[in-house]
Coordinates of C-alpha atoms in Angstrom, one line a residue:
Chain A
M2 CA 21.7 25.0 -18.6
T3 CA 22.0 25.4 -22.4
D4 CA 26.0 25.4 -22.4
S5 CA 26.1 21.8 -22.9
S6 CA 29.9 22.0 -22.2
T7 CA 29.5 23.0 -18.3
A8 CA 26.3 21.2 -17.8
T9 CA 26.8 18.0 -15.7
P10 CA 25.5 15.0 -17.8
N11 CA 22.5 13.6 -16.6
P12 CA 23.1 10.0 -15.1
F13 CA 19.8 8.9 -16.7
G14 CA 21.1 10.1 -20.6
E15 CA 19.3 12.0 -22.7
L16 CA 15.7 12.5 -21.6
R17 CA 12.3 13.8 -23.0
Q18 CA 9.1 14.4 -22.0
G19 CA 6.8 11.6 -21.8
V20 CA 9.3 8.7 -21.8
F21 CA 10.3 7.1 -18.7
P22 CA 14.2 6.1 -19.5
S23 CA 15.1 2.4 -19.5
I24 CA 17.1 2.5 -16.5
L25 CA 17.7 -1.4 -16.7
K26 CA 20.1 -2.2 -19.6
D27 CA 20.0 -5.7 -19.6
P28 CA 17.2 -8.2 -18.6
H29 CA 18.7 -10.6 -15.9
A30 CA 17.4 -13.1 -18.1
D31 CA 17.3 -16.8 -16.9
E32 CA 16.1 -19.6 -19.1
T33 CA 12.4 -19.1 -18.1
T34 CA 12.5 -15.4 -19.7
Q35 CA 15.5 -15.5 -22.0
P36 CA 12.8 -16.3 -25.0
F37 CA 10.7 -13.1 -24.2
W38 CA 13.7 -10.9 -25.0
D39 CA 15.0 -12.8 -27.7
A40 CA 11.9 -12.1 -29.5
A41 CA 12.0 -8.5 -28.2
A42 CA 15.2 -7.7 -29.7
D43 CA 13.5 -9.2 -32.8
G44 CA 10.5 -6.8 -32.5
R45 CA 8.1 -9.9 -31.5
L46 CA 5.9 -10.0 -28.3
V47 CA 5.7 -13.4 -27.0
A48 CA 4.6 -14.9 -23.8
T49 CA 4.4 -18.2 -22.1
R50 CA 1.0 -20.6 -22.2
C51 CA 0.3 -23.4 -20.2
T52 CA 0.0 -26.3 -22.3
N53 CA -2.6 -27.9 -19.9
C54 CA -5.2 -25.1 -19.9
G55 CA -4.3 -22.5 -22.1
T56 CA -3.8 -19.8 -19.3
F57 CA -0.8 -16.9 -20.3
R58 CA 1.4 -15.7 -17.7
I59 CA 3.5 -12.8 -17.9
P60 CA 6.1 -12.8 -16.6
P61 CA 6.7 -16.8 -16.7
A62 CA 6.3 -18.3 -13.5
P63 CA 7.1 -21.9 -12.4
Y64 CA 3.4 -23.1 -12.1
C65 CA 0.2 -22.2 -13.9
Y66 CA -2.1 -20.3 -11.1
A67 CA -5.2 -21.6 -12.9
C68 CA -4.1 -25.2 -13.2
Q69 CA -0.9 -25.7 -11.1
H70 CA 0.7 -27.3 -14.1
T71 CA 4.1 -26.1 -15.2
D72 CA 4.4 -27.0 -18.9
T73 CA 4.4 -24.1 -21.1
E74 CA 4.7 -22.9 -24.7
W75 CA 5.9 -19.8 -26.2
V76 CA 3.2 -18.2 -28.3
E77 CA 3.4 -15.1 -30.4
L78 CA 1.4 -12.4 -29.8
P79 CA -0.3 -9.6 -32.3
G80 CA 1.5 -7.0 -30.0
T81 CA -1.7 -4.8 -29.7
G82 CA -3.9 -4.2 -26.6
T83 CA -5.9 -2.1 -24.4
I84 CA -5.4 0.2 -22.0
Y85 CA -6.8 -1.4 -18.9
T86 CA -5.9 1.5 -16.2
F87 CA -3.2 4.0 -16.2
T88 CA -1.8 7.0 -14.3
I89 CA -0.1 10.3 -15.8
V90 CA 3.5 11.0 -13.6
R91 CA 3.5 14.4 -12.8
H92 CA 6.1 15.0 -10.3
P93 CA 9.4 12.9 -11.0
L94 CA 10.8 10.1 -9.1
A95 CA 14.1 12.0 -8.7
P96 CA 15.0 15.5 -9.5
D97 CA 17.2 14.1 -12.8
L98 CA 14.1 12.6 -13.9
A99 CA 12.2 15.8 -14.3
P100 CA 12.6 16.4 -17.9
T101 CA 10.8 13.4 -18.2
V102 CA 7.1 14.5 -16.8
P103 CA 4.6 14.3 -17.4
Y104 CA 4.6 10.7 -18.9
A105 CA 1.9 8.2 -19.0
S106 CA 2.2 4.5 -18.0
G107 CA -0.5 2.1 -17.5
V108 CA -1.8 -1.8 -17.5
I109 CA -2.2 -3.1 -20.8
E110 CA -4.4 -5.9 -21.7
L111 CA -3.1 -8.0 -24.4
D112 CA -4.4 -9.2 -27.4
G113 CA -4.7 -12.6 -27.9
T114 CA -4.8 -13.6 -24.0
Q115 CA -7.5 -13.9 -21.2
G116 CA -6.7 -10.6 -19.2
A117 CA -5.1 -10.7 -16.1
G118 CA -2.6 -12.9 -16.6
A119 CA -1.5 -11.5 -19.4
R120 CA -1.2 -7.6 -18.4
M121 CA 1.7 -5.7 -19.3
I122 CA 2.7 -2.4 -17.9
C123 CA 4.3 0.2 -20.4
N124 CA 5.0 3.5 -20.5
I125 CA 2.8 4.8 -23.0
V126 CA 4.5 6.8 -25.6
D127 CA 4.1 9.0 -29.0
V128 CA 1.0 10.7 -27.3
D129 CA -0.4 13.6 -25.6
V130 CA -0.6 12.1 -22.5
E131 CA -4.1 14.6 -21.7
T132 CA -5.7 12.6 -24.0
V133 CA -4.7 8.7 -23.0
Q134 CA -8.2 7.1 -22.3
I135 CA -8.8 3.9 -20.3
G136 CA -10.1 1.7 -23.1
D137 CA -7.8 3.2 -25.6
R138 CA -6.0 1.0 -28.4
V139 CA -2.4 0.7 -28.5
E140 CA 0.3 -1.4 -29.9
I141 CA 4.0 -2.2 -28.4
V142 CA 6.8 -0.1 -29.8
W143 CA 10.0 -2.1 -29.1
E144 CA 13.0 0.5 -27.6
R145 CA 16.4 -1.3 -28.4
V146 CA 18.5 -0.3 -24.8
S147 CA 21.3 -2.8 -25.4
D148 CA 22.2 -5.6 -27.2
T149 CA 20.8 -7.9 -24.8
M150 CA 17.4 -5.8 -24.1
S151 CA 14.7 -3.9 -25.8
T152 CA 11.9 -2.4 -23.5
P153 CA 8.6 -2.7 -24.3
R154 CA 6.4 0.4 -24.6
V155 CA 3.0 1.0 -26.2
R156 CA 1.7 3.6 -28.3
P157 CA -1.9 4.6 -29.8
I158 CA -2.6 2.3 -33.0
G159 CA -2.6 4.7 -35.7
G160 CA -0.1 7.1 -34.4
P161 CA -1.4 10.4 -32.0
P162 CA -4.5 12.3 -32.8
G163 CA -4.2 14.7 -35.8
A164 CA -0.5 13.4 -36.6
G165 CA -1.7 12.4 -40.3
A166 CA -1.2 9.2 -41.8
Chain B
M477 CA -13.0 -22.6 18.3
S478 CA -12.2 -19.1 17.4
I479 CA -10.0 -16.6 19.4
K480 CA -13.4 -14.4 19.9
D481 CA -13.5 -12.6 22.7
Q482 CA -10.5 -14.8 24.2
A483 CA -8.4 -11.9 24.7
A484 CA -7.8 -8.3 25.1
V485 CA -6.2 -4.8 24.4
V486 CA -4.9 -3.4 28.0
G487 CA -2.2 -1.2 27.3
V488 CA -1.4 1.5 24.6
G489 CA 2.0 3.5 24.9
A490 CA 3.3 5.9 22.0
T491 CA 6.0 8.4 21.5
P492 CA 4.9 11.5 20.4
Y493 CA 4.7 11.7 16.9
Y494 CA 7.4 13.6 14.7
K495 CA 7.5 14.8 11.1
R496 CA 9.9 12.6 9.0
G497 CA 13.5 12.2 10.2
Q498 CA 12.6 14.6 13.3
S499 CA 12.9 11.7 15.7
Y500 CA 16.5 11.8 15.2
P501 CA 18.7 11.2 17.2
Q502 CA 16.6 8.4 19.2
S503 CA 16.9 5.5 17.6
E504 CA 14.1 3.2 16.4
L505 CA 14.7 0.4 18.8
E506 CA 14.9 3.3 21.6
M507 CA 11.5 4.1 20.6
A508 CA 10.4 0.8 20.4
C509 CA 11.6 0.1 24.0
K510 CA 10.0 3.6 24.8
A511 CA 6.5 2.6 23.7
T512 CA 6.5 -0.8 25.1
L513 CA 7.5 0.3 28.7
L514 CA 4.7 2.9 28.4
A515 CA 2.4 0.2 27.1
L516 CA 3.2 -1.9 30.2
E517 CA 2.4 1.0 32.6
D518 CA -0.8 1.8 31.0
A519 CA -2.0 -1.6 31.8
G520 CA -0.6 -1.9 34.9
L521 CA 2.0 -4.7 34.3
T522 CA 6.0 -4.4 33.9
I523 CA 8.6 -6.0 31.5
N524 CA 8.7 -9.1 34.1
D525 CA 5.2 -10.1 32.6
L526 CA 6.2 -9.4 28.8
D527 CA 6.4 -12.8 27.5
G528 CA 5.2 -12.5 23.5
F529 CA 6.0 -10.4 20.4
A530 CA 3.0 -10.7 18.2
I531 CA 3.9 -7.9 15.5
Y532 CA 3.9 -7.4 11.5
S533 CA 6.0 -6.1 8.6
Y534 CA 9.1 -7.5 11.0
S535 CA 8.6 -4.0 13.0
C536 CA 11.4 -4.7 15.6
D537 CA 13.7 -7.5 16.3
P538 CA 12.4 -8.9 19.4
A539 CA 16.2 -10.2 20.3
Q540 CA 16.9 -6.6 20.4
V541 CA 14.2 -5.4 22.4
A542 CA 13.9 -8.0 24.8
S543 CA 17.9 -7.7 25.7
T544 CA 17.6 -3.9 25.9
L545 CA 14.7 -4.2 28.3
G546 CA 15.6 -7.1 30.3
V547 CA 12.8 -9.5 29.1
P548 CA 13.0 -12.2 31.3
E549 CA 11.8 -14.7 29.3
V550 CA 10.3 -14.8 25.5
R551 CA 7.9 -17.5 24.5
F552 CA 6.4 -16.2 21.3
A553 CA 8.0 -13.8 18.5
A554 CA 6.4 -13.9 15.1
S555 CA 5.5 -11.4 13.0
L556 CA 2.7 -11.4 9.7
T557 CA 4.5 -11.2 6.5
S558 CA 4.6 -8.8 4.2
G559 CA 4.3 -4.9 5.1
G560 CA 1.9 -2.4 7.0
G561 CA -1.3 -4.6 5.8
G562 CA -0.7 -6.5 8.8
C563 CA -1.3 -4.1 11.4
A564 CA -4.7 -4.8 12.6
G565 CA -3.9 -8.5 12.0
A566 CA -1.3 -8.8 14.5
L567 CA -3.6 -8.1 17.2
G568 CA -5.1 -11.6 16.1
L569 CA -1.7 -13.3 15.9
A570 CA -1.6 -12.0 19.9
A571 CA -4.8 -13.2 20.6
A572 CA -4.1 -16.6 19.1
A573 CA -0.7 -17.0 20.9
I574 CA -2.7 -16.4 24.1
H575 CA -5.8 -18.5 23.4
G576 CA -3.6 -21.0 22.4
G577 CA -1.3 -21.4 25.6
M578 CA 2.2 -20.1 24.0
A579 CA 2.1 -16.8 25.6
N580 CA 0.6 -14.6 28.3
V581 CA 1.4 -11.1 27.7
C582 CA 1.9 -10.0 24.0
V583 CA 3.1 -6.7 22.6
T584 CA 2.3 -5.5 18.9
L585 CA 4.1 -2.5 18.1
M586 CA 5.7 -0.8 15.0
T587 CA 8.5 1.7 15.3
L588 CA 9.6 4.2 12.7
Q589 CA 12.4 6.8 11.9
Q590 CA 13.0 8.1 8.1
H591 CA 16.0 10.0 9.1
K592 CA 18.0 7.8 6.7
R593 CA 15.8 5.9 4.5
R594 CA 12.1 6.8 3.3
L595 CA 9.2 4.5 3.0
G596 CA 8.2 3.5 -0.4
G597 CA 11.4 5.1 -1.8
S598 CA 13.2 1.6 -1.8
A599 CA 12.0 0.4 -4.7
V600 CA 12.8 3.8 -6.7
D601 CA 16.1 4.2 -4.7
G602 CA 17.4 0.6 -5.4
V603 CA 16.3 0.6 -8.8
L604 CA 17.6 4.1 -9.8
A605 CA 20.9 3.3 -7.9
Y606 CA 21.3 0.6 -9.9
A607 CA 20.7 2.3 -13.2
T608 CA 23.2 4.9 -12.0
M609 CA 25.7 2.3 -11.1
S610 CA 25.3 0.0 -13.7
E611 CA 27.6 1.1 -16.3
G612 CA 30.9 0.7 -13.9
G613 CA 29.4 -2.4 -12.1
G614 CA 29.0 -0.9 -8.5
A615 CA 27.6 -2.4 -5.6
Y616 CA 25.1 -4.2 -7.5
G617 CA 27.3 -5.8 -9.7
G618 CA 26.1 -9.6 -10.4
S619 CA 23.5 -9.9 -8.0
G620 CA 20.4 -8.0 -6.9
I621 CA 18.2 -8.2 -10.2
G622 CA 16.0 -11.1 -10.6
P623 CA 14.7 -12.0 -13.9
S624 CA 11.5 -10.7 -13.5
V625 CA 12.5 -7.1 -12.4
A626 CA 13.1 -6.3 -16.3
F627 CA 9.5 -6.6 -17.0
T628 CA 8.9 -3.8 -14.9
A629 CA 11.6 -1.7 -14.0
N630 CA 11.2 0.4 -17.5
N631 CA 7.8 1.3 -17.1
G632 CA 8.1 4.5 -14.8
L633 CA 6.1 3.3 -12.1
L634 CA 8.1 2.2 -9.1
S635 CA 6.5 4.2 -6.1
P636 CA 3.4 3.0 -4.0
G637 CA 1.6 6.1 -5.1
H638 CA 1.9 5.5 -8.8
S639 CA 0.4 1.6 -7.5
F640 CA -2.6 2.9 -6.1
S641 CA -3.2 5.6 -8.9
L642 CA -3.7 2.7 -11.0
L643 CA -6.6 1.1 -8.9
T644 CA -7.7 4.5 -8.2
K645 CA -7.9 5.5 -12.1
R646 CA -10.1 2.1 -12.7
H647 CA -12.4 2.7 -9.8
M648 CA -13.3 6.3 -10.9
H649 CA -13.4 4.6 -14.6
Q650 CA -15.6 1.5 -13.3
Y651 CA -17.8 3.4 -10.9
G652 CA -17.6 7.3 -11.8
T653 CA -15.9 8.0 -8.6
K654 CA -14.5 11.5 -8.6
R655 CA -11.5 14.0 -7.3
E656 CA -14.5 15.6 -5.2
H657 CA -14.8 12.1 -3.3
M658 CA -11.3 11.8 -2.2
A659 CA -11.3 15.6 -1.3
E660 CA -13.7 14.6 1.2
V661 CA -11.9 11.7 2.9
V662 CA -8.7 14.0 3.0
M663 CA -10.9 16.9 4.5
S664 CA -13.0 14.9 7.2
S665 CA -9.5 13.7 8.2
R666 CA -8.0 16.6 8.5
E667 CA -10.8 18.3 10.4
N668 CA -10.4 15.5 12.7
A669 CA -6.7 16.0 13.0
I670 CA -7.2 19.8 14.0
R671 CA -9.2 19.1 17.1
R672 CA -6.0 17.4 18.0
P673 CA -3.1 19.4 18.7
L674 CA -1.5 17.0 21.2
T675 CA -0.8 14.3 18.6
A676 CA -1.9 15.6 14.8
L677 CA 0.9 16.7 12.9
N678 CA -1.2 18.5 10.1
R679 CA -3.8 20.7 11.5
K680 CA -3.7 23.3 9.3
P681 CA -7.4 24.4 7.7
L682 CA -8.2 22.7 4.4
T683 CA -10.6 23.8 1.9
I684 CA -11.9 22.4 -1.2
D685 CA -9.9 24.8 -3.3
D686 CA -6.7 23.8 -1.5
Y687 CA -7.3 20.6 -2.4
F688 CA -7.7 21.2 -6.1
N689 CA -4.5 23.5 -6.2
A690 CA -2.3 20.9 -4.1
R691 CA 0.4 19.4 -6.2
M692 CA -0.4 16.4 -8.6
I693 CA 1.8 13.5 -8.2
S694 CA 1.0 10.8 -9.9
D695 CA -2.9 11.9 -11.6
P696 CA -5.4 11.0 -10.2
L697 CA -3.6 11.3 -6.9
C698 CA -2.1 14.9 -5.6
L699 CA -0.2 15.3 -2.6
L700 CA -2.9 15.4 -0.2
D701 CA -4.0 12.1 -1.0
Y702 CA -0.9 11.0 0.1
T703 CA 0.1 10.0 3.9
M704 CA 2.2 12.0 5.6
E705 CA 5.8 10.7 6.2
S706 CA 6.1 10.4 10.1
D707 CA 8.3 9.2 12.6
G708 CA 7.3 7.5 16.1
A709 CA 6.5 4.1 17.6
V710 CA 3.4 2.6 19.2
A711 CA 2.9 -0.3 21.2
V712 CA -0.2 -2.1 22.5
I713 CA -0.4 -4.9 25.2
T714 CA -2.8 -7.9 24.7
V715 CA -3.6 -10.5 27.5
S716 CA -6.3 -13.1 27.9
A717 CA -9.9 -11.7 28.7
E718 CA -9.8 -13.4 32.2
R719 CA -6.3 -11.0 33.1
A720 CA -7.8 -7.8 31.5
R721 CA -10.5 -7.8 33.9
D722 CA -8.2 -7.5 36.8
L723 CA -5.8 -4.9 35.1
R724 CA -5.6 -1.0 35.3
Q725 CA -7.5 0.0 32.6
P726 CA -11.0 -1.2 31.0
P727 CA -10.6 -4.3 28.3
V728 CA -10.7 -3.8 24.6
Y729 CA -11.9 -7.0 23.8
I730 CA -10.7 -8.7 20.2
M731 CA -14.4 -10.0 18.8
G732 CA -12.2 -11.2 15.8
S733 CA -9.4 -10.9 13.7
A734 CA -8.6 -11.9 9.8
H735 CA -5.7 -11.3 7.6
G736 CA -4.7 -12.6 4.0
G737 CA -6.1 -12.2 0.8
T738 CA -6.7 -13.9 -2.6
G739 CA -4.0 -15.4 -4.0
R740 CA -4.1 -13.6 -7.4
W741 CA -4.3 -10.2 -5.0
G742 CA -0.5 -11.2 -4.0
P743 CA 1.1 -10.2 -7.0
A744 CA -1.3 -7.2 -7.7
I745 CA 0.2 -4.3 -5.7
F746 CA 3.6 -3.0 -6.6
R747 CA 4.3 -5.9 -9.3
Y748 CA 2.3 -6.8 -12.4
F749 CA -1.3 -5.7 -11.6
Q750 CA -3.1 -9.3 -12.4
A751 CA -5.6 -9.4 -9.8
P752 CA -9.0 -10.1 -11.9
D753 CA -11.0 -7.7 -13.1
D754 CA -13.9 -8.0 -10.6
E755 CA -11.4 -7.5 -7.4
F756 CA -9.1 -5.0 -9.3
A757 CA -10.8 -1.8 -8.6
S758 CA -10.9 -2.9 -4.7
S759 CA -8.6 -2.5 -1.6
G760 CA -8.4 -6.4 -1.7
H761 CA -10.1 -6.6 1.7
R762 CA -13.5 -8.5 0.7
P763 CA -12.4 -12.0 1.8
V764 CA -10.6 -10.8 5.1
A765 CA -13.8 -8.6 5.7
K766 CA -16.2 -11.5 5.0
R767 CA -14.1 -13.9 7.9
V768 CA -13.4 -10.8 10.4
Y769 CA -17.5 -10.0 10.7
E770 CA -18.1 -13.9 10.5
M771 CA -15.9 -14.5 13.7
A772 CA -17.1 -11.8 15.6
G773 CA -21.0 -12.5 14.8
I774 CA -21.8 -8.9 13.6
T775 CA -22.7 -7.0 10.6
P776 CA -21.5 -3.7 9.3
G777 CA -24.2 -1.9 10.9
D778 CA -23.3 -3.0 14.3
V779 CA -20.0 -1.0 13.9
D780 CA -19.6 2.7 15.6
V781 CA -16.2 3.6 14.4
A782 CA -14.1 2.5 11.5
L783 CA -10.5 3.3 11.6
L784 CA -9.3 2.3 8.1
Y785 CA -5.7 2.3 6.6
D786 CA -5.2 5.4 4.8
H787 CA -2.0 5.9 3.1
F788 CA -4.2 6.8 -0.3
S789 CA -7.5 8.6 0.5
P790 CA -9.0 6.5 -2.1
M791 CA -8.3 3.4 -0.2
V792 CA -10.4 4.3 2.3
I793 CA -13.3 4.8 -0.4
M794 CA -12.8 1.6 -1.5
Q795 CA -12.6 -0.2 1.9
L796 CA -15.7 1.5 2.9
E797 CA -17.1 -0.9 -0.2
D798 CA -15.3 -3.9 0.9
Y799 CA -16.4 -3.7 4.6
G800 CA -19.8 -3.4 3.1
F801 CA -20.5 0.2 4.6
C802 CA -21.8 0.9 1.3
G803 CA -22.4 -1.0 -1.8
I804 CA -19.2 -1.9 -4.1
G805 CA -18.7 0.8 -6.4
E806 CA -20.9 3.4 -4.1
G807 CA -17.9 4.8 -2.1
G808 CA -17.7 8.1 -3.6
P809 CA -21.3 9.2 -3.2
F810 CA -21.3 7.5 0.4
V811 CA -18.6 10.1 1.6
A812 CA -19.8 12.8 -0.5
D813 CA -23.0 12.6 1.5
G814 CA -21.1 13.2 4.7
N815 CA -21.5 9.7 6.1
I816 CA -18.1 9.1 7.7
R817 CA -17.9 12.6 9.0
W818 CA -17.4 12.7 13.1
G819 CA -20.4 13.9 15.1
T820 CA -22.7 13.3 12.1
G821 CA -21.9 10.5 9.9
S822 CA -23.3 7.2 9.8
I823 CA -20.0 5.6 10.4
P824 CA -17.0 8.0 11.4
V825 CA -14.0 7.1 9.7
N826 CA -10.6 8.0 11.1
T827 CA -11.4 9.9 14.0
H828 CA -7.8 10.9 15.2
G829 CA -6.9 12.3 11.7
G830 CA -5.6 9.1 10.1
N831 CA -2.5 8.7 8.3
L832 CA -3.7 11.8 6.1
S833 CA -3.3 14.2 8.8
E834 CA -2.3 12.6 11.8
A835 CA 0.8 10.6 11.7
Y836 CA 1.6 7.7 9.9
I837 CA 3.5 4.9 11.9
I838 CA 2.4 2.3 9.7
G839 CA -1.0 1.7 10.8
M840 CA -0.8 1.7 14.6
T841 CA -2.3 5.0 15.4
H842 CA -5.1 3.5 14.2
V843 CA -4.9 0.3 16.5
R844 CA -4.5 3.1 19.3
E845 CA -7.3 5.3 18.3
A846 CA -9.5 2.2 18.1
V847 CA -8.6 1.4 22.0
E848 CA -9.2 5.0 22.9
Q849 CA -12.5 5.1 21.5
L850 CA -13.8 2.0 23.3
R851 CA -12.4 3.0 26.5
G852 CA -14.5 6.2 25.8
V853 CA -11.2 8.5 26.2
A854 CA -11.0 9.8 22.6
V855 CA -10.4 13.2 21.6
N856 CA -13.1 13.1 18.9
Q857 CA -15.4 10.6 20.9
V858 CA -17.9 8.4 19.1
E859 CA -20.7 8.5 21.4
D860 CA -21.3 5.2 23.1
A861 CA -18.9 3.4 20.9
E862 CA -18.6 -0.2 21.6
I863 CA -17.3 -1.7 18.5
A864 CA -14.6 -0.7 16.4
L865 CA -13.1 -1.9 13.1
V866 CA -9.3 -1.2 12.6
T867 CA -7.7 -2.2 9.2
G868 CA -4.2 -2.5 7.9
G869 CA -3.9 -2.1 4.0
P870 CA -4.7 -2.6 1.0
A871 CA -0.8 -3.7 0.4
S872 CA 0.7 -6.8 -0.6
L873 CA -1.1 -9.8 0.9
P874 CA -1.9 -10.0 3.9
V875 CA -4.4 -7.2 4.4
S876 CA -5.9 -7.7 7.7
A877 CA -8.8 -6.1 10.0
T878 CA -9.9 -6.6 13.7
L879 CA -12.9 -6.2 15.3
L880 CA -12.7 -4.6 18.6
R881 CA -15.3 -4.0 21.5
R882 CA -15.5 -2.8 24.8

């Protein structure tokens, strides 16, 4: 397996433990989602907010679930948040993904929003998965996947425990 | 006006249950027909009496079944939307069709063969197939990926087990639920299955050590917390309460049936997990539970046996809470105290062994067991059982419940 000249290349590319590969290389955006990916390419997190009642919604949706208005504005968020819940995937989705496990992924409540409407589900990277806890503070890191897409992931604020400054 | 006590389940039919893929080379259509004919025969009816299909999860194509079996005239053909969450509620659909005068004899059925496909694998296979083919265009080129998919595709959570792990982890965090509690659900189901050699696919004795040594899939859910993967078909026949009295089997009356859920639960599972905080760590069944008890005019204390959809063991714990057998957040200690055990518990649960140990035919095994309990012919018979609760889901909306009585 160490002889790279004879090994079959992994269809998911180069894999490392803890990181689920960005299997989607393009956001397949439409006009309602393109601003999110434009900002992402720029390393910024933005979300749509209802101009009538202020409720956030990710991903963008045609109606506000709280007041049924349609108009939204794009708001830049701090890009930090709190782990609401998570799982540690220890058995890979497919044999080719074995090098990625264990990895942690979870639901992140984003700072600057009101919770449920603006949660994101992200792979939690740069961390010893065994130490992840609900309530941990995290920040978004963008993985540049292609010219059109940057995948949001999160990592502990301040880096992994014991990593030093 | 409601459907309360207006209709009754009068026939049950099933193929043998098989391990995943083992029903091949029968087809799903063939098994659907087989179960339907057996259910009609059980009721003392024939194919000439059948005129309605009240199904869920688009479990079969009524056109194909009706043409294959030569149903003289189909008068009702409807499915609850979404997936397995509708299994119990499809009985309510049948009752509504009959009470509303649209049909006389309805079949509700599921047929399942996982020879070429695996349930729960579709999201994974679809995205992975996309990933492997996207470089060269391939079969997915130009279509199939909607603009919202990108918000979840790369996060590594693409299977049902991943989704329910997220709910479970939150439940553990909020209420102190432990893996020992999930183990009790698994072991109780297994004990029930062990006594059912004719149907149960997994009757291997299980210890707590076996549970903790099982392969962890999506922490905190291990292999034994997951449903089995099975093949087979189960069908039941529903007619009006009046007609039921003249048929071969003792009627099992539909006291109440409800399906649905809150709008914000809809996208909660499998997608964006945006259910509000007070509903997140739940089975999503609370509004359905309230309505089904109201329609039937009973309380949780009146239920003698509960057949709770158990695709993942902690969802039994959350349903026990949401159906009022214990307080919210108390489901873990409730099962640990032995309350769901057959023979000794306050509310015996999944006396057939459930999806966890008997078979997984997307909920219809639970319906079958409810009927057998109320006929008094169950293998693990609950003494003097008069009222049974059967549920479908948690899953995407609708989830469902039906209360049955003898």
